[in-house]
Coordinates of C-alpha atoms and ligand atoms in Angstrom, one line a residue:
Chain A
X205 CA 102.0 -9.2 61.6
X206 CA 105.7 -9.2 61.5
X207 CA 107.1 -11.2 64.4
X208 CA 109.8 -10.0 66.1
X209 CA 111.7 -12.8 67.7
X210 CA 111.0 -14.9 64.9
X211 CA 112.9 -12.6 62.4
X212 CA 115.8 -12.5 65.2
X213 CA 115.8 -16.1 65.1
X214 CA 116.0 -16.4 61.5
X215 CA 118.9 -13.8 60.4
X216 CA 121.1 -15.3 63.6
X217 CA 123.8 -13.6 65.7
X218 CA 125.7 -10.4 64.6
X219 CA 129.0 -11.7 62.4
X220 CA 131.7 -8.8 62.2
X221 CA 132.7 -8.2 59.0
X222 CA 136.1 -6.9 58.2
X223 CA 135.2 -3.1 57.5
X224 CA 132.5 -2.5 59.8
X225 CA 134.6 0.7 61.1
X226 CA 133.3 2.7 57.9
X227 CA 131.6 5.3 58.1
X228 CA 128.1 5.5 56.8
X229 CA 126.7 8.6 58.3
X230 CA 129.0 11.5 58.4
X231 CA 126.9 13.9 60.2
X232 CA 126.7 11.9 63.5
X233 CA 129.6 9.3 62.8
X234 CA 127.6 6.1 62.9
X235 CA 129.5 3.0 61.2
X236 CA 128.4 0.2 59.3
X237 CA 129.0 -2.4 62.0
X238 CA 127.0 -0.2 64.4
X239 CA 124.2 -0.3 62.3
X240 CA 124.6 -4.0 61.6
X241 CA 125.0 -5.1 65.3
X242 CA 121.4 -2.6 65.8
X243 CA 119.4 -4.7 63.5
X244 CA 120.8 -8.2 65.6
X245 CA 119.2 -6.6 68.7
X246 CA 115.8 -5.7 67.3
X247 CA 116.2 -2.6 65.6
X248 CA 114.3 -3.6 62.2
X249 CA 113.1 -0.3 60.6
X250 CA 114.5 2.8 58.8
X251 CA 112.3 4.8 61.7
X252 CA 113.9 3.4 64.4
X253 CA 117.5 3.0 63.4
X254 CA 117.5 6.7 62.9
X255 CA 116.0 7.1 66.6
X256 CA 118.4 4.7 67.9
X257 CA 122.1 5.3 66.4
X258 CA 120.7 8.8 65.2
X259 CA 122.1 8.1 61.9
X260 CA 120.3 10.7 59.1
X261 CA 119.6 13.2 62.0
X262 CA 122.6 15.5 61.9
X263 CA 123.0 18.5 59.5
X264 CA 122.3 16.8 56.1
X265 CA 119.5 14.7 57.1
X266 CA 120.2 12.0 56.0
X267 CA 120.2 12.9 52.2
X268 CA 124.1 11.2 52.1
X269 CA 123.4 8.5 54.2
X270 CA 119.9 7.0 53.4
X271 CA 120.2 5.0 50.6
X272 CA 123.5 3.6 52.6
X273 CA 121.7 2.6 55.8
X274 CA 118.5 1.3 54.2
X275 CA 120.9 -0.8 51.9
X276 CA 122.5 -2.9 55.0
X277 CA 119.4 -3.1 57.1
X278 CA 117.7 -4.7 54.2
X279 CA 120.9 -7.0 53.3
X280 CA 120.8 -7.3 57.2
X281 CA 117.7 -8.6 57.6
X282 CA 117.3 -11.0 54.0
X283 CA 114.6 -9.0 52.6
X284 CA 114.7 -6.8 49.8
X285 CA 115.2 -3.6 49.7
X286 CA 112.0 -2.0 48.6
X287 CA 110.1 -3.9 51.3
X288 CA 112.1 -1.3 53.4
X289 CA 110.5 1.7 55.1
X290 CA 112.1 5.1 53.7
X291 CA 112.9 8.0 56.2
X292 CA 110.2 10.7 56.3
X293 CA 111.1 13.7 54.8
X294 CA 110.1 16.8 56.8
X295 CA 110.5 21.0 56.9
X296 CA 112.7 22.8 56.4
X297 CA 114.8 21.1 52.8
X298 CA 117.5 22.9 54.1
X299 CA 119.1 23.7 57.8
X300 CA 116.9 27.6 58.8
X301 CA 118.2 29.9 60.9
X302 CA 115.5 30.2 63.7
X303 CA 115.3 34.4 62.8
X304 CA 114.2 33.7 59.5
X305 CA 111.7 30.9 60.4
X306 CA 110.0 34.1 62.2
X307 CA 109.8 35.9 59.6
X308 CA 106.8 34.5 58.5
X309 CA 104.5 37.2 59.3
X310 CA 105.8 39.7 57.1
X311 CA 109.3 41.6 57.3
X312 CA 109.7 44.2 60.2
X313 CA 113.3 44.4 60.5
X314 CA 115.0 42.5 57.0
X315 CA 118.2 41.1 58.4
X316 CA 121.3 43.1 56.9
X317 CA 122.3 40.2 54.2
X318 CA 118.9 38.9 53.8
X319 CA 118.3 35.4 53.8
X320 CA 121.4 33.6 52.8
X321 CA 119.6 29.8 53.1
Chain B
X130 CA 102.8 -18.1 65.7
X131 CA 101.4 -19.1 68.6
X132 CA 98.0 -17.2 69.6
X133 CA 98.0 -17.4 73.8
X134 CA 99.8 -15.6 76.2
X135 CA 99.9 -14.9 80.2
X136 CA 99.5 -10.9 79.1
X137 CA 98.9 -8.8 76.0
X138 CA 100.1 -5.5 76.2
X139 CA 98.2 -4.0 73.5
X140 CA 100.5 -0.6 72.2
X141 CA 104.4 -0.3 71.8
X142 CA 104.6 3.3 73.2
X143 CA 107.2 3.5 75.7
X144 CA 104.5 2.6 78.7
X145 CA 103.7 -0.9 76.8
X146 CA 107.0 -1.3 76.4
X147 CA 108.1 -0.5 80.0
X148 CA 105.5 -2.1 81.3
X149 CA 106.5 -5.6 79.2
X150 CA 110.0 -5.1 80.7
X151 CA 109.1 -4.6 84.1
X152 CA 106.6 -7.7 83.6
X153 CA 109.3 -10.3 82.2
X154 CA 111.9 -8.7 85.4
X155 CA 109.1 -9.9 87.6
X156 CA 109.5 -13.2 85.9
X157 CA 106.4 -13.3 83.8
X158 CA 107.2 -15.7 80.4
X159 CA 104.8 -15.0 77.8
X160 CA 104.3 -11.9 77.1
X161 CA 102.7 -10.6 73.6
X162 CA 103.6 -7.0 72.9
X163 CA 101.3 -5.5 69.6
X164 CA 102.0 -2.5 67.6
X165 CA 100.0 -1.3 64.9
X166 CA 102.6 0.4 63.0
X167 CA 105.5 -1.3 61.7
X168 CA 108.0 0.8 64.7
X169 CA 108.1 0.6 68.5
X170 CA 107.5 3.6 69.3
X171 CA 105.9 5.6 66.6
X172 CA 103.2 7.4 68.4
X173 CA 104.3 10.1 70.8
X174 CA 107.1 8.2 72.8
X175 CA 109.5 9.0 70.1
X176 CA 108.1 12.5 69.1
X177 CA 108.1 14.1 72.4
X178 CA 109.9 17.3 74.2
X179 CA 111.8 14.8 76.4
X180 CA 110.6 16.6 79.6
X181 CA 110.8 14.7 82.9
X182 CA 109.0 17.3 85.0
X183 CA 107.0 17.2 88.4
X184 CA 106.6 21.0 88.8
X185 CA 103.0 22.1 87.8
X186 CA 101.9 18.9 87.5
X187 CA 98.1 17.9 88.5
X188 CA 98.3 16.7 92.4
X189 CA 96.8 13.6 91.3
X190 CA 99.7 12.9 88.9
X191 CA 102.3 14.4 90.3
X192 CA 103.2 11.5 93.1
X193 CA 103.7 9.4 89.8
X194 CA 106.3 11.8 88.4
X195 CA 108.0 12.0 92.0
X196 CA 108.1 8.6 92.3
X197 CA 110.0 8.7 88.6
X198 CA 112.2 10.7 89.4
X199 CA 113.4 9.9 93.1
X200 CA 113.1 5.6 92.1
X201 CA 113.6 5.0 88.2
X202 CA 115.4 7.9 86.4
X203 CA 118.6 8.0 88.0
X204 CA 119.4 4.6 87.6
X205 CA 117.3 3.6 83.9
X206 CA 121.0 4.3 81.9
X207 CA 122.4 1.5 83.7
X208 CA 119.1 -0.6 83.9
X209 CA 118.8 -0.3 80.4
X210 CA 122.2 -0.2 79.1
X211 CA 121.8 2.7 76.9
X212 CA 121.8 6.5 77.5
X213 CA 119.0 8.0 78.4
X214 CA 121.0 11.3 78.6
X215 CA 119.2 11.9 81.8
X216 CA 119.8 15.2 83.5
X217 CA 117.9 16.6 86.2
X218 CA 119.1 20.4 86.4
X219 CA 115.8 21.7 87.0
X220 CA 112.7 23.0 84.7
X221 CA 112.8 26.8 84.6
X222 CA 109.3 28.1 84.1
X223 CA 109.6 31.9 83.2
X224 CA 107.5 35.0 83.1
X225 CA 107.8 38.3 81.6
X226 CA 104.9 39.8 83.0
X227 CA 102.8 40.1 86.8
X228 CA 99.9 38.3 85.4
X229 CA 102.6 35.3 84.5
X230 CA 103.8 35.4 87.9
X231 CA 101.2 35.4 89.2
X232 CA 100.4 32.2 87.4
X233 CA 103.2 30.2 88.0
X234 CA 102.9 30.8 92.0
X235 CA 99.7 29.2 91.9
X236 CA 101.0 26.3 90.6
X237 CA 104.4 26.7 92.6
X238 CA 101.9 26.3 96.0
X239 CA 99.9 23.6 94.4
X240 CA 103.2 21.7 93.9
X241 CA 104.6 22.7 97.1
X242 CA 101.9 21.3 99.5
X243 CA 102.1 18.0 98.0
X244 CA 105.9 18.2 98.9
X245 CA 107.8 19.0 96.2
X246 CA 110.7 21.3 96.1
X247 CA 109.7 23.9 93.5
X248 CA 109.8 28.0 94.4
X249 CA 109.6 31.3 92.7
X250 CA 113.0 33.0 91.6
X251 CA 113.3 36.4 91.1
X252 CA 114.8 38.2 88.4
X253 CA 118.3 38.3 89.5
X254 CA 118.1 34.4 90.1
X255 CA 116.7 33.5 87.3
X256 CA 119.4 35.2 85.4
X257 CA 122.1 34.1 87.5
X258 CA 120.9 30.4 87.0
X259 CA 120.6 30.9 83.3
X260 CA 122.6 33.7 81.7
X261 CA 121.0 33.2 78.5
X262 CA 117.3 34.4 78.9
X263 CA 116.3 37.5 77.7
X264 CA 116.3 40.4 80.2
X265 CA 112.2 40.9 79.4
X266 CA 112.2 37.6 82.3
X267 CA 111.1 39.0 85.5
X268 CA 110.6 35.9 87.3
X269 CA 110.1 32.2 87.3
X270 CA 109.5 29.2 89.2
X271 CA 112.3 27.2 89.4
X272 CA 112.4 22.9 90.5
X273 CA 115.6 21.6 91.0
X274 CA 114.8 18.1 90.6
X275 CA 112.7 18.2 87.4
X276 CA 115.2 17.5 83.9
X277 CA 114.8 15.7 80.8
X278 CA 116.2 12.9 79.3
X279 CA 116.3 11.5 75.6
X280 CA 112.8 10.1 74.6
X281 CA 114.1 8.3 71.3
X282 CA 116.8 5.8 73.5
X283 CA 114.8 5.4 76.3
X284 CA 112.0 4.3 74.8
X285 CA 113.6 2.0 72.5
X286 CA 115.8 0.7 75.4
X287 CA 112.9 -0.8 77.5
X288 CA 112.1 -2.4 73.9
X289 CA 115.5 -3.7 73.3
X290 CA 115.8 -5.0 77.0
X291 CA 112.4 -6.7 77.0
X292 CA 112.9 -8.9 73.9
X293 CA 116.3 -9.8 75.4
X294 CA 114.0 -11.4 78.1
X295 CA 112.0 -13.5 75.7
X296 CA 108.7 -10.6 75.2
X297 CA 107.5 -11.5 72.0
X298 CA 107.0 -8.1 70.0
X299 CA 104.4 -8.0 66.6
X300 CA 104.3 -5.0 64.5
X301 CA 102.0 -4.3 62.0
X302 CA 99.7 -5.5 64.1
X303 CA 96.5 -3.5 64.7
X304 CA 94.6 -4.7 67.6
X305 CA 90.4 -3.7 66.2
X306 CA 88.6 -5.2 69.5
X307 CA 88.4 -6.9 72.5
X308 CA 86.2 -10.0 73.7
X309 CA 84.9 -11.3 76.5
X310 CA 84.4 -14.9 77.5
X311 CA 82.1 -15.4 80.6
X312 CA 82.6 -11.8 81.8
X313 CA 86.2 -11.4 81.6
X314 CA 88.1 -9.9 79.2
X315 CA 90.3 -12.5 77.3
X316 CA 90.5 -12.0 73.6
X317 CA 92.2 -10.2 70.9
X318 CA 90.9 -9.2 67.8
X319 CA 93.2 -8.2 65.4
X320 CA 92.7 -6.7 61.6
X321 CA 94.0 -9.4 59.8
X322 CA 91.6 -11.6 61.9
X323 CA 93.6 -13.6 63.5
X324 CA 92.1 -13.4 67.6
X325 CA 94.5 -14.3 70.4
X326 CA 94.2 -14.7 74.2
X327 CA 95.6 -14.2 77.3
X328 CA 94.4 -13.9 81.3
X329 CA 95.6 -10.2 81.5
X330 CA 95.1 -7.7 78.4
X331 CA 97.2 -3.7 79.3
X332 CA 95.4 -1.3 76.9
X333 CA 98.4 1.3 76.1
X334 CA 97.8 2.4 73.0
X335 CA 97.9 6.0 73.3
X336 CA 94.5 7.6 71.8
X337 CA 93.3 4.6 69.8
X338 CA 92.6 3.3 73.2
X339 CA 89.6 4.7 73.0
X340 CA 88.1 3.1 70.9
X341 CA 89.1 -0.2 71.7
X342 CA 87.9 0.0 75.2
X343 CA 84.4 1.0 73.4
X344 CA 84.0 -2.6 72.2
X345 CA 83.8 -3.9 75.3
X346 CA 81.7 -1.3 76.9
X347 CA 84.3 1.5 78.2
X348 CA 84.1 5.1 77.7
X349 CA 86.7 7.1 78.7
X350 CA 85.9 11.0 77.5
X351 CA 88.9 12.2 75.4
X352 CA 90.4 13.7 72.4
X353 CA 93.6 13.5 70.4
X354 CA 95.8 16.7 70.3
X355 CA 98.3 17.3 67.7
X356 CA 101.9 18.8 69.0
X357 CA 104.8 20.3 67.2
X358 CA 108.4 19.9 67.9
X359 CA 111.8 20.8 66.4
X360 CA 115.4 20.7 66.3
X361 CA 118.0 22.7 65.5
X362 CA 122.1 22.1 64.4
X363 CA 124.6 20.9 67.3
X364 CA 125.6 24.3 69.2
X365 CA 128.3 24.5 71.4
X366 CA 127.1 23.7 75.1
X367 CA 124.6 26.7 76.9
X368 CA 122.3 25.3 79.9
X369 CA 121.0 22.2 81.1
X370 CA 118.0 23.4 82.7
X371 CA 114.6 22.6 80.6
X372 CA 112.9 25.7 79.8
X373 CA 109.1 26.5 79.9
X374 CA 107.0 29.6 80.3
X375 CA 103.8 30.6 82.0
X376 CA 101.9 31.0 78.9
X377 CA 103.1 27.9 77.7
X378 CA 104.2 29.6 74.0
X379 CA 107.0 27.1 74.1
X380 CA 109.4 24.7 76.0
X381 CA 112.3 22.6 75.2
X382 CA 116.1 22.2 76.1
X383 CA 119.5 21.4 74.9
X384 CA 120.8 17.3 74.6
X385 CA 123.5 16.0 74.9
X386 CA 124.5 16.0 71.3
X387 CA 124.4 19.9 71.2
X388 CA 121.3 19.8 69.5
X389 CA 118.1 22.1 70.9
X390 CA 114.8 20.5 70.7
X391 CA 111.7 23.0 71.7
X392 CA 108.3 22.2 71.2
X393 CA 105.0 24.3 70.9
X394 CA 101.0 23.5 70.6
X395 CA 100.6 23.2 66.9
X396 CA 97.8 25.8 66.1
X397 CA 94.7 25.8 64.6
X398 CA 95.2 22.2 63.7
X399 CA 95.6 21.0 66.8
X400 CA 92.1 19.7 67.5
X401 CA 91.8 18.2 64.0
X402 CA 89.3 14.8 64.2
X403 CA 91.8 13.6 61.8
X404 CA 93.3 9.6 61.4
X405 CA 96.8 10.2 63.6
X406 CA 98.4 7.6 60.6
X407 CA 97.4 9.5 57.5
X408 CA 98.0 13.1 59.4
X409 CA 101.4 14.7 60.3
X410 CA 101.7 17.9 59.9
X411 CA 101.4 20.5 61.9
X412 CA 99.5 24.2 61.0
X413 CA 102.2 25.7 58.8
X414 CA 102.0 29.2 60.9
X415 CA 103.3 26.9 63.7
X416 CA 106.9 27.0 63.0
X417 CA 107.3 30.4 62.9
X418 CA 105.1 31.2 66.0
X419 CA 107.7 28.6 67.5
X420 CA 110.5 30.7 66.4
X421 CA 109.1 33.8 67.5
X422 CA 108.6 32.6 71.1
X423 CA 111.7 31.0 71.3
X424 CA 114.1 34.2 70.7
X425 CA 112.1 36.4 73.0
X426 CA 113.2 34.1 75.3
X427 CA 116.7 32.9 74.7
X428 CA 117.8 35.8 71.8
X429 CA 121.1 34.3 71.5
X430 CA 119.7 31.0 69.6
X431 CA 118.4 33.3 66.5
X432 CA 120.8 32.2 64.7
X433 CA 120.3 28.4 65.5
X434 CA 120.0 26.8 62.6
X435 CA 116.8 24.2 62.3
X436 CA 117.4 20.9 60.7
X437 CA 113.6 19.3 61.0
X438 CA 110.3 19.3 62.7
X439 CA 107.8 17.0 63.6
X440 CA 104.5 16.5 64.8
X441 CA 103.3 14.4 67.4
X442 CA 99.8 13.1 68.9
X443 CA 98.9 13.5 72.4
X444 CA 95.9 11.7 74.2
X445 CA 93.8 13.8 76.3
X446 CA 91.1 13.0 78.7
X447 CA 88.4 15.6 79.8
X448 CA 89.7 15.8 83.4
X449 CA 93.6 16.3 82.1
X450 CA 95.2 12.9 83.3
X451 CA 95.5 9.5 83.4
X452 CA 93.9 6.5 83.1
X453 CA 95.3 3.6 85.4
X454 CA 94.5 0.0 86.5
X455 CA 91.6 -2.3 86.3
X456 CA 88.2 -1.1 85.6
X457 CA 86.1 -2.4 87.7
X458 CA 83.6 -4.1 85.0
X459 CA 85.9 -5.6 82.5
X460 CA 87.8 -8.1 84.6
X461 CA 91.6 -9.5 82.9
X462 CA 91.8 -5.7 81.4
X463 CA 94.2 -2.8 82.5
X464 CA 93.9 0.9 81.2
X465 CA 97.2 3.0 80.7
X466 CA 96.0 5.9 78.4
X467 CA 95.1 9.3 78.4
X468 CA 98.6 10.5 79.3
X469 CA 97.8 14.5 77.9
X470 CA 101.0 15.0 77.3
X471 CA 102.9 14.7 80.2
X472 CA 103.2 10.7 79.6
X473 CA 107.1 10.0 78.8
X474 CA 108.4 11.3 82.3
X475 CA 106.1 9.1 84.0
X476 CA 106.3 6.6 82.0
X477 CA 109.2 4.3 84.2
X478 CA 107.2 4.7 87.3
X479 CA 104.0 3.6 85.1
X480 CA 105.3 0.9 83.6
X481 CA 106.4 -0.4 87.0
X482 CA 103.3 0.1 88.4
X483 CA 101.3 -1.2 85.8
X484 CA 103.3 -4.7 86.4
X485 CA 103.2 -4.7 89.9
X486 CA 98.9 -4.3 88.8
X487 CA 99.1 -6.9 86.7
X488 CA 100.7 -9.2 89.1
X489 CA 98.3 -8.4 92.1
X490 CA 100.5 -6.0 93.9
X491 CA 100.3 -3.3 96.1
X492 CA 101.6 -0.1 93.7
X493 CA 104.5 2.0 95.1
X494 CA 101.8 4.9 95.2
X495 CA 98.4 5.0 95.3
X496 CA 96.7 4.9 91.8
X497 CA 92.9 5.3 93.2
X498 CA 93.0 9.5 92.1
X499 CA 93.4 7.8 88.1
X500 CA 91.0 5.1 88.1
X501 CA 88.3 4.8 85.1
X502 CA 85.5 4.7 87.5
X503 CA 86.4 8.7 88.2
X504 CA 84.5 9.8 84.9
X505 CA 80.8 7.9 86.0
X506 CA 81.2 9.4 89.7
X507 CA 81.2 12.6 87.9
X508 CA 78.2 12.3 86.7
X509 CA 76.9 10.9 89.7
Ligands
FAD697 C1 105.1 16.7 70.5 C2 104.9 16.0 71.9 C3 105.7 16.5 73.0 C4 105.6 15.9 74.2 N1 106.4 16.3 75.2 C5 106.4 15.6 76.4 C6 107.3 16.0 77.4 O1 108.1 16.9 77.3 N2 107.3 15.3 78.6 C7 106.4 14.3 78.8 O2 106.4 13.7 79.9 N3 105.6 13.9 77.8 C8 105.5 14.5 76.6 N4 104.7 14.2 75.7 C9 103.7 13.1 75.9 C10 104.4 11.7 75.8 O3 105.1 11.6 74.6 C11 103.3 10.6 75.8 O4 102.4 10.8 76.9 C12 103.9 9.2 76.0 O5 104.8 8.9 75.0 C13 102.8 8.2 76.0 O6 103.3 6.9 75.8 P1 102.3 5.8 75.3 O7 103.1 4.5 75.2 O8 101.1 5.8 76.1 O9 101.8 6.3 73.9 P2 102.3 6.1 72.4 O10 103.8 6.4 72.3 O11 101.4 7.0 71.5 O12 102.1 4.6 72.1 C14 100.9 4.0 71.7 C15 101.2 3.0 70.7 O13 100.0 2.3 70.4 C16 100.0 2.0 69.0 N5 98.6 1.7 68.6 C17 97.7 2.6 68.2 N6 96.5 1.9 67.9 C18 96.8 0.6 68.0 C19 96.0 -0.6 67.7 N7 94.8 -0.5 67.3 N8 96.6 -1.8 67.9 C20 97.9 -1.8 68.4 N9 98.7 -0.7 68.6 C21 98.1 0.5 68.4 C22 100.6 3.3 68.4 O14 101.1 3.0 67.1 C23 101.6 3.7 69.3 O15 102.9 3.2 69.0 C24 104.7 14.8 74.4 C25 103.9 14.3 73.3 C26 104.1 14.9 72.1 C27 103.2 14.4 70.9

């Protein structure tokens, strides 16, 4: 069981750090210090940081960011990294327009261009 | 850590967690909040459509989703201090053919004689409301007062708020049963063992209440149905309205971000008996039946781009809604389960109400329709 409070209680309060205004997720503009101030008020996992700041959620998914943000929620919270959740992957690898995600069933109408993605 | 509490809320779903905030605002100190997986909010809280509807609701549940959205929604950005993103600009429900119109004004009338304001458009309001629909929409039912809001901040909001009052949250911390000790309900088994206690005990743990209810004696007939969502880029700003239809091939709506997230019943796979923590996925012909529903209704978003999709679990009971309060023959335990679906839009009204049951109160609407003795009656 991991205990919540205790784990609070143990890391201390949020300490600014002088470049806390970087940018770590570019998609959805989330900055270090953001993501450092999240973990002081209870946000302790990969899953829910992304829910909360919705850092990893914009166009690239996270695939620039992840290593990043799991990197100072780990040094965030003392523990080491691999004892870290990783963000699930899920469909599609690449951004799909929602016309070719229909096309499933078999081409009626190929779209002039085909399917760039 | 220590093993007693006044109440163990037994889920961190957004109604465990509501309900612990609501709990420690009434003053309650020691509170114990378990979650078996190692995020609030993994279950469906943080996979859902984000719909805070009334309209076609069941008339037992719909007072609940009123009471939501007339008392707790309009305020919970400030109550909470986040953005719940709230917007009630009414919930669209189209048709394209008689038989769907037919449909929704059933459930418009339903709706209507329990007092809410819901009504039929016709095709030259429906359009006028939203310019984007395809012209195949003949009619709709359209309720003003329904919206959605931003499941993924509001549910971790009531989390972040309640440990700011002292709620002491566990994760990986799967509760396996329940004891009694001299006919009341008391103790806590968890899987590592360890057994903790408390006077009260709020079973919201989504479908897995089930079978934790079993262990002392309860039976509550229902089954876990898997749901698929998705999201596509950030598009420049179209409607605010949450969009269903009368077959129910999809709903969904635009956030605040841009982004549109729609959601659809996940096909074959939906009724799969299968362990919710080993199993996500959805049937892979989902997406593209999603796709397909969603641009013969809005044909402008073909070109939306999709950047994930998701699957989600909902719990649903054999009558189609909720369990709530105290059974009568488990004394010190509370039921909040069985939500089919329709839980997150609720869910600040529950949570409230599920306090105000802990703490011997009167509930700001009667809960009697969605008690657990409902399923023996049936049988009679
Ligand atoms: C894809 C999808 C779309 C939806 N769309 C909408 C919508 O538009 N509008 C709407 O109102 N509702 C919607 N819902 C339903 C809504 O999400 C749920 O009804 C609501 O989130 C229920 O909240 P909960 O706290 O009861 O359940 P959950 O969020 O499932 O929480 C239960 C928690 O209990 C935990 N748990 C399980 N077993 C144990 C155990 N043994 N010990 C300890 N903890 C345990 C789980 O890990 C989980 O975190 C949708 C659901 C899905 C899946």
């Amino acid at each position: 069981m991991f205990d919540i409070q205790e784990k609070l209680k143990e890391i201390g309060p949020y300490v600014p750090e002088s470049d806390d205004d970087l940018l770590v997720c570019r998609c959805e503009e989330v900055t270090k210090g953001e993501i450092r101030r999240a973990v002081h008020e209870g946000i302790t996992t990969i899953e829910e940081m992304r829910r909360f700041l919705r850092c990893g959620m914009g166009l690239c998914q996270g695939q620039t960011c992840g290593m990043l943000t799991r990197r100072l929620v780990a040094r965030e919270l003392r523990v080491p990294q691999s004892e870290m959740d990783v963000a699930t992957s899920r469909a599609p690898m690449r951004p799909v327009a929602m016309e070719t995600g229909g096309r499933d069933l078999g081409v009626e109408k190929p779209a002039a261009g085909g399917d760039a993605e | 850590m220590k093993k007693t509490a006044d109440v163990i809320i037994i889920g961190g779903g957004i109604v465990g967690c509501a309900s612990a905030y609501y709990l420690a605002k009434a003053g309650v100190k020691d509170i114990i909040v378990l979650e078996a997986s190692r995020s609030i909010g993994h279950g469906g809280s943080s996979r859902n459509g984000g719909g805070v509807r009334q309209s076609g609701r069941d008339v037992r549940e719909l007072p609940i989703a009123m009471c939501a959205v007339q008392k707790f929604w309009p305020s919970l950005s400030d109550e909470l201090g986040v953005d719940t993103e709230y917007t009630r600009q009414g919930n669209i429900r189209m048709g394209k053919t008689e038989a769907h119109l037919r449909k929704l004004d059933t459930l418009t009338t339903n709706c209507r004689n329990m007092g809410l304001d819901v009504r039929m458009i016709d095709r030259k309001e429906v359009h006028a409301i939203n310019p984007y629909l395809s012209d195949q929409v003949i009619g709709a039912s359209f309720c003003p007062t329904d919206g959605h809001a931003n499941p993924l901040t509001t549910t971790l909001g009531y989390y972040i708020r309640a440990l700011e009052k002292g709620v002491r949250f566990y994760t990986n911390a799967r509760v396996m049963a329940l004891e009694k000790v001299r006919g009341q309900v008391r103790k806590v088994r968890m899987e590592d063992g360890a057994v903790l206690e408390a006077d009260t005990i709020l079973l919201a743990a989504g479908y897995a209440s089930r079978k934790i209810m079993n262990t002392v004696g309860l039976e509550v007939p229902m089954h876990d149905e898997i749901d698929c969502c998705l999201v596509t880029e950030m598009e420049p700003k179209m409607f605010p309205q949450m969009l269903g239809c009368a077959d129910a091939d999809f709903y969904g709506h635009q956030t605040r971000h841009g982004s549109f997230v729609f959601g659809a019943v996940a096909g074959p796979e939906m009724l799969m008996d299968e362990d919710t923590d080993k199993v996500n996925f959805a049937h892979a012909a989902t997406l593209g039946a999603s796709c397909r529903a969603i641009e013969g209704y809005v044909p402008l978003l073909k070109n939306a781009k999709i950047v994930r999709s998701w699957t989600g679990w909902c719990d649903c009971t054999s009558d189609g809604v909720c369990v709530l309060g105290r059974p009568e023959e488990t004394p010190g335990l509370v039921l909040a389960c069985g939500f089919n679906g329709h839980g997150f839009g609720t869910a600040p009204a529950v949570g409230y109400m599920m306090a105000q049951t802990i703490l011997g109160e009167q509930t700001l609407v009667d809960l009697s329709p969605l008690r657990y003795e409902r399923f023996q009656e049936m049988i009679g």
